[in-house]
Amino acid sequence: MTSTRPTAPDEAGNKGLKGGALGLVSGVVVGVASTAPAYSLAASLGFIVVGGTLAAGVKAPGIVLLAFIPMYLIAVAYQELNKAEPDCGTTFTWAARAFGPITGWMGGWGIVIADVIVMSNLAQIAGQYSFTFVGGFGLPGVAALANNNFAVTIAGLVWIALMTWICYRGIEVSARLQYFLLGFEVVILILFAVYALVRVYSGTAEPYSLIPQWSWFNPFTLDFAQTIAPALLTAIFIYWGWDTAVSINEETKNPEKTPVAPPSSARSSCSARTRS
């Protein structure tokens, strides 16, 4: 099967990237999809609630909002760096220019190592939920495979291979797939949230359910060292992935502005996380 990669004259910066392939909407979709709202909540929310020495409990919404502050400041810094030099190398390129090749090398390999660690975790979650989903159609034997490490590993490798093939096909194919996955993910999350709130306010939810309070958005009543700091580190993971929009800057129209126009933008153009 032939690749969708362009010929050399159309390649962005002679890196094999297709310049001008994505617009603002596509960049936003890829960036938001890379944060993987559903996966991030499933993998992180429990640790935010109980992850510290003292549980954050109902203050978890406040912790999540607090974690947005450092991520926003980083996004602003990325915006300025991208305006000066739009390069898909992002951290590696910018750090090397500002502080020298050693710092750039460390920053670049730090991202690669983080990707390897995270992708193995993502593959595990994808494998487990795949078996759980299929088993939900009256196949308890398949659902039981979610607790089988070997089966989960094989399923995770299959997902990685599939995503790698999609990336190989080209950034436009990846973006179109993200349109579908992100739309499906967001719709399900909205329906789930609405259903849960209706059940709570109508008094038909589980006995342990609580009515949301504005005080939940104030985390500063908690101990910083024992609760806020550890929960904050976990909450930051929810936002991780926004910088994908910057990593695909050389493949977007108007690369100095388009990738950083939205407030969200994590990895290379072929590693946009499909953790839905």
Coordinates of C-alpha atoms in Angstrom, one line a residue:
M1 CA 0.0 0.0 0.0
T2 CA 1.5 3.3 -1.0
S3 CA 2.3 6.0 1.6
T4 CA 0.6 9.4 1.5
R5 CA 3.9 11.2 2.1
P6 CA 4.5 14.1 -0.4
T7 CA 7.4 14.3 -2.7
A8 CA 10.6 16.1 -1.7
P9 CA 9.6 19.6 -3.0
D10 CA 6.5 19.7 -0.8
E11 CA 8.2 18.4 2.3
A12 CA 8.4 20.9 5.2
G13 CA 12.0 21.7 5.9
N14 CA 13.1 18.6 4.0
K15 CA 12.0 16.5 7.0
G16 CA 9.4 14.4 5.2
L17 CA 6.6 16.5 6.7
K18 CA 3.7 17.7 4.6
G19 CA 3.5 21.5 5.1
G20 CA 0.1 23.1 5.2
A21 CA -1.7 19.9 5.6
L22 CA -3.7 20.9 8.7
G23 CA -5.7 24.0 9.6
L24 CA -6.7 25.5 12.9
V25 CA -9.6 23.1 13.6
S26 CA -7.5 20.1 12.8
G27 CA -4.7 21.3 15.1
V28 CA -7.2 21.9 17.9
V29 CA -8.7 18.4 17.4
V30 CA -5.3 16.7 17.4
G31 CA -4.2 18.7 20.5
V32 CA -7.3 18.0 22.5
A33 CA -7.4 14.4 21.4
S34 CA -3.8 14.0 22.6
T35 CA -4.8 15.0 26.1
A36 CA -7.3 12.1 25.9
P37 CA -10.0 13.4 28.3
A38 CA -11.6 10.0 28.9
Y39 CA -8.4 8.1 29.5
S40 CA -6.9 10.8 31.6
L41 CA -9.9 10.8 33.9
A42 CA -10.0 7.0 34.1
A43 CA -6.3 6.7 34.9
S44 CA -5.8 9.8 37.1
L45 CA -8.9 10.9 38.9
G46 CA -8.8 8.2 41.6
F47 CA -5.2 9.0 42.4
I48 CA -6.1 12.7 42.7
V49 CA -8.9 11.9 45.2
V50 CA -6.9 9.5 47.4
G51 CA -3.3 9.8 46.1
G52 CA -1.8 11.9 48.8
T53 CA -0.9 11.1 52.5
L54 CA -4.3 12.7 53.2
A55 CA -7.1 12.2 50.7
A56 CA -8.2 15.3 48.6
G57 CA -11.7 13.8 48.5
V58 CA -14.3 16.3 47.2
K59 CA -11.6 18.9 46.7
A60 CA -10.4 17.1 43.6
P61 CA -12.1 19.6 41.2
G62 CA -10.1 22.4 42.8
I63 CA -6.9 20.4 42.4
V64 CA -7.6 19.9 38.7
L65 CA -8.2 23.6 38.3
L66 CA -5.0 24.4 40.2
A67 CA -3.0 22.1 37.9
F68 CA -4.1 24.2 34.9
I69 CA -2.1 27.2 36.1
P70 CA 1.4 25.8 35.4
M71 CA 0.3 24.1 32.2
Y72 CA -1.2 27.4 31.0
L73 CA 2.1 29.2 31.7
I74 CA 4.0 26.5 29.8
A75 CA 1.6 26.9 26.9
V76 CA 2.3 30.7 26.8
A77 CA 6.0 30.0 26.8
Y78 CA 5.6 27.5 24.0
Q79 CA 3.5 30.1 22.1
E80 CA 6.3 32.6 22.2
L81 CA 9.0 30.0 21.3
N82 CA 6.9 28.8 18.4
K83 CA 6.4 32.3 17.1
A84 CA 10.2 32.8 17.0
E85 CA 11.0 29.4 15.4
P86 CA 8.2 26.9 14.4
D87 CA 10.0 23.6 14.5
C88 CA 8.6 20.1 15.1
G89 CA 11.6 19.4 17.3
T90 CA 10.1 21.8 19.9
T91 CA 11.9 21.3 23.2
F92 CA 15.0 19.8 21.6
T93 CA 15.3 22.6 19.1
W94 CA 14.5 25.5 21.4
A95 CA 16.6 24.3 24.3
A96 CA 19.6 23.6 22.0
R97 CA 19.3 27.1 20.6
A98 CA 19.0 28.8 23.9
F99 CA 21.3 26.7 26.2
G100 CA 23.4 24.6 23.9
P101 CA 23.2 21.1 22.4
I102 CA 23.7 19.2 25.7
T103 CA 20.6 20.8 27.2
G104 CA 18.6 20.2 24.0
W105 CA 19.7 16.6 23.9
M106 CA 18.6 16.0 27.4
G107 CA 15.3 17.7 26.8
G108 CA 14.7 15.7 23.6
W109 CA 15.6 12.4 25.1
G110 CA 13.5 13.2 28.2
I111 CA 10.4 13.4 26.0
V112 CA 11.3 10.2 24.2
I113 CA 11.8 8.3 27.5
A114 CA 8.5 9.7 28.8
D115 CA 6.7 8.6 25.7
V116 CA 8.1 5.1 26.0
I117 CA 7.0 4.8 29.6
V118 CA 3.6 6.4 28.9
M119 CA 2.9 4.4 25.8
S120 CA 3.4 1.1 27.7
N121 CA 0.9 2.2 30.3
L122 CA -1.5 3.3 27.6
A123 CA -1.2 0.0 25.8
Q124 CA -2.0 -1.8 29.1
I125 CA -5.1 0.3 29.7
A126 CA -6.2 -0.1 26.0
G127 CA -5.8 -3.9 26.3
Q128 CA -7.8 -4.1 29.5
Y129 CA -10.6 -1.9 28.3
S130 CA -10.8 -3.7 25.0
F131 CA -11.5 -7.0 26.7
T132 CA -13.9 -5.4 29.1
F133 CA -15.8 -3.8 26.3
V134 CA -16.1 -6.9 24.2
G135 CA -16.9 -9.0 27.2
G136 CA -19.8 -6.7 28.0
F137 CA -21.7 -8.2 25.1
G138 CA -22.4 -11.5 27.0
L139 CA -18.9 -12.9 26.7
P140 CA -17.6 -13.3 30.3
G141 CA -14.6 -15.4 29.1
V142 CA -13.4 -12.4 27.0
A143 CA -14.0 -10.0 29.9
A144 CA -11.9 -12.2 32.2
L145 CA -8.9 -11.7 29.9
A146 CA -8.7 -8.1 31.2
N147 CA -6.9 -9.6 34.2
N148 CA -4.6 -11.7 32.1
N149 CA -1.3 -9.9 31.8
F150 CA -0.2 -11.8 28.7
A151 CA -3.4 -11.3 26.9
V152 CA -3.5 -7.6 27.8
T153 CA 0.1 -7.2 26.6
I154 CA -0.7 -8.7 23.2
A155 CA -3.8 -6.6 22.8
G156 CA -1.8 -3.5 23.7
L157 CA 0.8 -4.3 21.1
V158 CA -1.9 -4.7 18.5
W159 CA -3.2 -1.3 19.3
I160 CA 0.3 0.2 19.1
A161 CA 0.9 -1.5 15.7
L162 CA -2.5 -0.1 14.4
M163 CA -1.7 3.4 15.6
T164 CA 1.8 3.2 14.1
W165 CA 0.3 2.2 10.7
I166 CA -2.2 5.1 10.8
C167 CA 0.7 7.5 11.5
Y168 CA 2.6 6.1 8.6
R169 CA -0.3 6.7 6.3
G170 CA 0.1 10.4 7.0
I171 CA -0.9 13.3 9.3
E172 CA -4.1 14.0 7.4
V173 CA -5.3 10.4 8.0
S174 CA -4.4 10.7 11.6
A175 CA -6.3 14.0 11.9
R176 CA -9.4 12.6 10.3
L177 CA -9.4 9.6 12.6
Q178 CA -9.0 12.0 15.6
Y179 CA -12.1 13.9 14.5
F180 CA -14.2 10.7 14.9
L181 CA -12.5 9.5 18.1
L182 CA -12.6 12.8 19.9
G183 CA -16.2 13.5 18.9
F184 CA -17.3 10.1 20.1
E185 CA -15.3 10.5 23.3
V186 CA -16.6 14.0 24.2
V187 CA -20.3 13.0 23.4
I188 CA -20.0 10.0 25.7
L189 CA -18.4 12.1 28.5
I190 CA -21.2 14.7 28.2
L191 CA -23.9 12.1 28.3
F192 CA -22.3 10.3 31.3
A193 CA -22.0 13.6 33.2
V194 CA -25.5 14.7 32.5
Y195 CA -26.9 11.3 33.4
A196 CA -24.9 11.3 36.7
L197 CA -26.0 14.8 37.7
V198 CA -29.7 14.1 36.9
R199 CA -29.5 11.0 39.1
V200 CA -27.9 13.0 41.9
Y201 CA -30.2 15.9 41.9
S202 CA -33.3 13.7 41.5
G203 CA -32.3 11.7 44.5
T204 CA -32.1 8.4 42.5
A205 CA -28.4 8.0 42.7
E206 CA -26.4 5.7 44.9
P207 CA -26.7 6.4 48.7
Y208 CA -23.1 7.6 48.9
S209 CA -23.6 10.3 46.1
L210 CA -23.1 13.9 47.0
I211 CA -24.7 17.2 45.8
P212 CA -21.9 19.3 44.1
Q213 CA -20.8 22.3 46.2
W214 CA -18.9 25.4 45.2
S215 CA -16.5 24.7 48.1
W216 CA -15.1 21.7 46.1
F217 CA -13.3 24.2 43.9
N218 CA -11.2 25.6 46.7
P219 CA -8.3 23.3 47.4
F220 CA -6.4 25.7 49.7
T221 CA -8.1 24.3 52.8
L222 CA -6.0 21.2 52.4
D223 CA -2.4 20.6 53.6
F224 CA 0.0 21.4 50.8
A225 CA 2.7 18.9 51.5
Q226 CA 0.5 15.9 52.3
T227 CA -2.4 16.5 49.9
I228 CA -2.1 19.3 47.4
A229 CA 1.4 18.6 46.1
P230 CA 1.0 14.9 45.4
A231 CA -2.5 15.3 44.0
L232 CA -1.3 18.3 41.9
L233 CA 1.4 16.2 40.3
T234 CA -1.2 13.6 39.3
A235 CA -3.6 16.2 38.1
I236 CA -1.0 17.7 35.7
F237 CA -1.1 14.4 33.8
I238 CA -4.7 15.1 32.8
Y239 CA -3.4 18.1 30.7
W240 CA -0.4 16.3 29.3
G241 CA -0.7 16.1 25.6
W242 CA -1.6 19.6 24.7
D243 CA 1.8 20.3 23.0
T244 CA 1.0 18.0 20.1
A245 CA -0.4 21.0 18.3
V246 CA 3.0 22.6 18.5
S247 CA 4.8 19.4 17.5
I248 CA 2.8 19.4 14.2
N249 CA 3.6 23.1 13.6
E250 CA 5.5 22.4 10.4
E251 CA 2.5 20.5 9.0
T252 CA 0.0 23.3 9.7
K253 CA -1.0 26.4 7.7
N254 CA 0.6 29.5 9.2
P255 CA 2.9 27.6 11.5
E256 CA 3.9 30.6 13.6
K257 CA 0.3 31.2 14.8
T258 CA -2.0 28.3 14.1
P259 CA -0.5 25.7 16.5
V260 CA -0.6 28.1 19.4
A261 CA -3.9 29.9 18.7
P262 CA -5.9 27.6 21.0
P263 CA -5.1 27.4 24.7
S264 CA -4.5 23.6 24.4
S265 CA -2.0 22.1 22.0
A266 CA 2.3 16.3 23.4
R267 CA 4.4 14.6 21.2
S268 CA 5.4 14.2 17.6
S269 CA 2.8 14.4 14.8
C270 CA 2.7 10.6 14.7
S271 CA 2.3 10.1 18.4
A272 CA -0.9 12.0 19.0
R273 CA -2.5 9.9 21.8
T274 CA -5.5 8.1 20.8
R275 CA -6.4 7.1 24.4
S276 CA -10.1 7.2 23.9

